[in-house]
Amino acid sequence: QVQLVESGGGLVQAGGSLRLSCAASGRPYVMGWFRQAPGREREFVAAITWSGGSTYYADSVKGRFTISRDNAKNTVYLQMNSLKPEDTAVYYCAAVTSFYRGSLVEPKVYNYWGQGTQVTVSS
């Protein structure tokens, strides 16, 4: 069983920045961030592999968001810059802790989820 604890959400003006953190109680294979706005499906934001540090981003956040990890702390970060009102959503941390099939952009690949943290970007 892996627990994921998120922090760092909040309210920010358009163009501003926020950094989300997610601490895992165990060592994952992959960690990712998803988001879900009201009335919309959960969508992939970014992911990072734990061993090689390969990163993956949704087209909508490329160049603005950066995912990184601290291996010693089993913590993943999402640095969000140049935030837009359309980035407003609940952001979820997720982890893959065993062999997986499928694409890292699919929520079903991840077997552990955090509780979510609200990010609101005002115009």
PDB file of C-alpha atoms in Angstrom:
ATOM      1  CA  GLN A   1       0.000   0.000   0.000  1.00  0.00           C
ATOM      2  CA  VAL A   2       1.360   3.399  -1.015  1.00  0.00           C
ATOM      3  CA  GLN A   3       0.042   6.660   0.326  1.00  0.00           C
ATOM      4  CA  LEU A   4       0.335   9.870  -1.643  1.00  0.00           C
ATOM      5  CA  VAL A   5       0.126  13.227   0.127  1.00  0.00           C
ATOM      6  CA  GLU A   6      -0.238  16.333  -2.004  1.00  0.00           C
ATOM      7  CA  SER A   7       0.310  19.960  -1.145  1.00  0.00           C
ATOM      8  CA  GLY A   8       0.774  23.328  -2.800  1.00  0.00           C
ATOM      9  CA  GLY A   9      -2.523  24.166  -4.426  1.00  0.00           C
ATOM     10  CA  GLY A  10      -4.189  27.549  -4.103  1.00  0.00           C
ATOM     11  CA  LEU A  11      -5.446  30.665  -5.804  1.00  0.00           C
ATOM     12  CA  VAL A  12      -3.235  32.584  -8.207  1.00  0.00           C
ATOM     13  CA  GLN A  13      -3.710  35.241 -10.860  1.00  0.00           C
ATOM     14  CA  ALA A  14      -3.264  34.463 -14.524  1.00  0.00           C
ATOM     15  CA  GLY A  15       0.416  34.540 -15.424  1.00  0.00           C
ATOM     16  CA  GLY A  16       1.444  33.483 -11.946  1.00  0.00           C
ATOM     17  CA  SER A  17       3.122  30.339 -10.669  1.00  0.00           C
ATOM     18  CA  LEU A  18       2.458  27.535  -8.227  1.00  0.00           C
ATOM     19  CA  ARG A  19       4.396  24.450  -7.217  1.00  0.00           C
ATOM     20  CA  LEU A  20       2.641  21.239  -6.269  1.00  0.00           C
ATOM     21  CA  SER A  21       4.313  18.516  -4.231  1.00  0.00           C
ATOM     22  CA  CYS A  22       3.396  14.886  -3.725  1.00  0.00           C
ATOM     23  CA  ALA A  23       5.149  12.686  -1.195  1.00  0.00           C
ATOM     24  CA  ALA A  24       4.890   8.917  -1.603  1.00  0.00           C
ATOM     25  CA  SER A  25       5.246   6.451   1.258  1.00  0.00           C
ATOM     26  CA  GLY A  26       7.052   3.989  -1.016  1.00  0.00           C
ATOM     27  CA  ARG A  27       9.258   3.938  -4.114  1.00  0.00           C
ATOM     28  CA  PRO A  28       7.166   4.111  -7.306  1.00  0.00           C
ATOM     29  CA  TYR A  29       8.018   3.154 -10.881  1.00  0.00           C
ATOM     30  CA  VAL A  30       6.310   6.214 -12.299  1.00  0.00           C
ATOM     31  CA  MET A  31       4.569   9.219 -10.821  1.00  0.00           C
ATOM     32  CA  GLY A  32       2.217  11.506 -12.625  1.00  0.00           C
ATOM     33  CA  TRP A  33      -0.118  14.435 -12.312  1.00  0.00           C
ATOM     34  CA  PHE A  34      -3.648  14.564 -13.623  1.00  0.00           C
ATOM     35  CA  ARG A  35      -6.303  17.241 -13.330  1.00  0.00           C
ATOM     36  CA  GLN A  36     -10.051  17.395 -13.407  1.00  0.00           C
ATOM     37  CA  ALA A  37     -12.173  20.476 -13.944  1.00  0.00           C
ATOM     38  CA  PRO A  38     -15.889  20.540 -13.086  1.00  0.00           C
ATOM     39  CA  GLY A  39     -17.933  18.647 -15.663  1.00  0.00           C
ATOM     40  CA  ARG A  40     -14.869  17.321 -17.430  1.00  0.00           C
ATOM     41  CA  GLU A  41     -13.004  14.038 -17.453  1.00  0.00           C
ATOM     42  CA  ARG A  42      -9.742  13.572 -15.609  1.00  0.00           C
ATOM     43  CA  GLU A  43      -6.906  14.474 -17.946  1.00  0.00           C
ATOM     44  CA  PHE A  44      -3.205  13.749 -18.022  1.00  0.00           C
ATOM     45  CA  VAL A  45      -0.831  16.594 -17.203  1.00  0.00           C
ATOM     46  CA  ALA A  46       2.668  15.156 -16.760  1.00  0.00           C
ATOM     47  CA  ALA A  47       4.578  12.050 -15.682  1.00  0.00           C
ATOM     48  CA  ILE A  48       8.106  11.080 -14.710  1.00  0.00           C
ATOM     49  CA  THR A  49       9.814   7.715 -14.464  1.00  0.00           C
ATOM     50  CA  TRP A  50      11.617   7.129 -11.221  1.00  0.00           C
ATOM     51  CA  SER A  51      14.719   5.314 -12.430  1.00  0.00           C
ATOM     52  CA  GLY A  52      15.645   7.245 -15.563  1.00  0.00           C
ATOM     53  CA  GLY A  53      13.782  10.463 -14.945  1.00  0.00           C
ATOM     54  CA  SER A  54      12.106  10.486 -18.346  1.00  0.00           C
ATOM     55  CA  THR A  55       9.357  13.082 -18.505  1.00  0.00           C
ATOM     56  CA  TYR A  56       6.109  13.306 -20.425  1.00  0.00           C
ATOM     57  CA  TYR A  57       3.766  16.272 -20.811  1.00  0.00           C
ATOM     58  CA  ALA A  58       0.356  17.043 -22.195  1.00  0.00           C
ATOM     59  CA  ASP A  59       0.547  19.422 -25.142  1.00  0.00           C
ATOM     60  CA  SER A  60      -1.519  21.963 -23.216  1.00  0.00           C
ATOM     61  CA  VAL A  61       1.172  22.413 -20.548  1.00  0.00           C
ATOM     62  CA  LYS A  62       4.419  21.917 -22.483  1.00  0.00           C
ATOM     63  CA  GLY A  63       6.787  24.796 -21.966  1.00  0.00           C
ATOM     64  CA  ARG A  64       4.864  26.046 -18.923  1.00  0.00           C
ATOM     65  CA  PHE A  65       4.887  23.124 -16.471  1.00  0.00           C
ATOM     66  CA  THR A  66       7.868  21.119 -15.264  1.00  0.00           C
ATOM     67  CA  ILE A  67       7.717  17.791 -13.453  1.00  0.00           C
ATOM     68  CA  SER A  68      10.653  16.717 -11.312  1.00  0.00           C
ATOM     69  CA  ARG A  69      11.458  14.271  -8.546  1.00  0.00           C
ATOM     70  CA  ASP A  70      13.526  13.934  -5.413  1.00  0.00           C
ATOM     71  CA  ASN A  71      14.512  10.287  -5.147  1.00  0.00           C
ATOM     72  CA  ALA A  72      15.692  10.570  -1.562  1.00  0.00           C
ATOM     73  CA  LYS A  73      12.342  11.957  -0.438  1.00  0.00           C
ATOM     74  CA  ASN A  74      10.136   9.891  -2.792  1.00  0.00           C
ATOM     75  CA  THR A  75       8.568  13.198  -3.750  1.00  0.00           C
ATOM     76  CA  VAL A  76       7.424  14.510  -7.111  1.00  0.00           C
ATOM     77  CA  TYR A  77       6.924  18.176  -7.917  1.00  0.00           C
ATOM     78  CA  LEU A  78       4.947  20.039 -10.534  1.00  0.00           C
ATOM     79  CA  GLN A  79       6.190  23.554 -11.166  1.00  0.00           C
ATOM     80  CA  MET A  80       3.458  25.476 -12.946  1.00  0.00           C
ATOM     81  CA  ASN A  81       4.349  28.768 -14.597  1.00  0.00           C
ATOM     82  CA  SER A  82       2.407  31.152 -16.822  1.00  0.00           C
ATOM     83  CA  LEU A  83      -0.818  29.818 -15.414  1.00  0.00           C
ATOM     84  CA  LYS A  84      -4.026  30.360 -17.335  1.00  0.00           C
ATOM     85  CA  PRO A  85      -7.660  30.340 -16.167  1.00  0.00           C
ATOM     86  CA  GLU A  86      -8.140  27.100 -18.118  1.00  0.00           C
ATOM     87  CA  ASP A  87      -5.596  25.441 -15.814  1.00  0.00           C
ATOM     88  CA  THR A  88      -8.146  25.698 -13.001  1.00  0.00           C
ATOM     89  CA  ALA A  89      -8.911  22.197 -11.738  1.00  0.00           C
ATOM     90  CA  VAL A  90      -8.362  19.726  -8.949  1.00  0.00           C
ATOM     91  CA  TYR A  91      -4.888  18.308  -9.457  1.00  0.00           C
ATOM     92  CA  TYR A  92      -4.229  14.690  -8.529  1.00  0.00           C
ATOM     93  CA  CYS A  93      -0.947  12.950  -7.936  1.00  0.00           C
ATOM     94  CA  ALA A  94      -0.800   9.317  -9.050  1.00  0.00           C
ATOM     95  CA  ALA A  95       1.701   6.482  -8.867  1.00  0.00           C
ATOM     96  CA  VAL A  96       2.499   3.302 -10.728  1.00  0.00           C
ATOM     97  CA  THR A  97       4.081   0.777  -8.394  1.00  0.00           C
ATOM     98  CA  SER A  98       4.177  -2.405 -10.463  1.00  0.00           C
ATOM     99  CA  PHE A  99       4.451  -3.656 -14.024  1.00  0.00           C
ATOM    100  CA  TYR A 100       1.972  -1.849 -16.209  1.00  0.00           C
ATOM    101  CA  ARG A 101       0.476  -2.029 -19.682  1.00  0.00           C
ATOM    102  CA  GLY A 102      -0.771   0.922 -21.611  1.00  0.00           C
ATOM    103  CA  SER A 103       0.117   4.548 -21.944  1.00  0.00           C
ATOM    104  CA  LEU A 104       1.136   6.792 -19.067  1.00  0.00           C
ATOM    105  CA  VAL A 105      -1.492   9.309 -20.191  1.00  0.00           C
ATOM    106  CA  GLU A 106      -4.234   6.848 -19.188  1.00  0.00           C
ATOM    107  CA  PRO A 107      -5.530   7.070 -15.588  1.00  0.00           C
ATOM    108  CA  LYS A 108      -6.121   3.302 -15.504  1.00  0.00           C
ATOM    109  CA  VAL A 109      -2.371   2.642 -15.615  1.00  0.00           C
ATOM    110  CA  TYR A 110      -1.898   4.253 -12.188  1.00  0.00           C
ATOM    111  CA  ASN A 111      -2.735   2.149  -9.139  1.00  0.00           C
ATOM    112  CA  TYR A 112      -2.477   4.764  -6.388  1.00  0.00           C
ATOM    113  CA  TRP A 113      -3.960   8.251  -6.200  1.00  0.00           C
ATOM    114  CA  GLY A 114      -3.682  11.246  -3.936  1.00  0.00           C
ATOM    115  CA  GLN A 115      -6.623  13.118  -2.489  1.00  0.00           C
ATOM    116  CA  GLY A 116      -6.347  16.037  -4.900  1.00  0.00           C
ATOM    117  CA  THR A 117      -5.500  19.688  -4.432  1.00  0.00           C
ATOM    118  CA  GLN A 118      -7.412  22.635  -5.862  1.00  0.00           C
ATOM    119  CA  VAL A 119      -5.695  25.044  -8.219  1.00  0.00           C
ATOM    120  CA  THR A 120      -7.659  28.140  -9.164  1.00  0.00           C
ATOM    121  CA  VAL A 121      -6.351  30.669 -11.664  1.00  0.00           C
ATOM    122  CA  SER A 122      -8.205  33.964 -11.800  1.00  0.00           C
ATOM    123  CA  SER A 123      -8.309  36.129 -14.893  1.00  0.00           C
TER     124      SER A 123
END
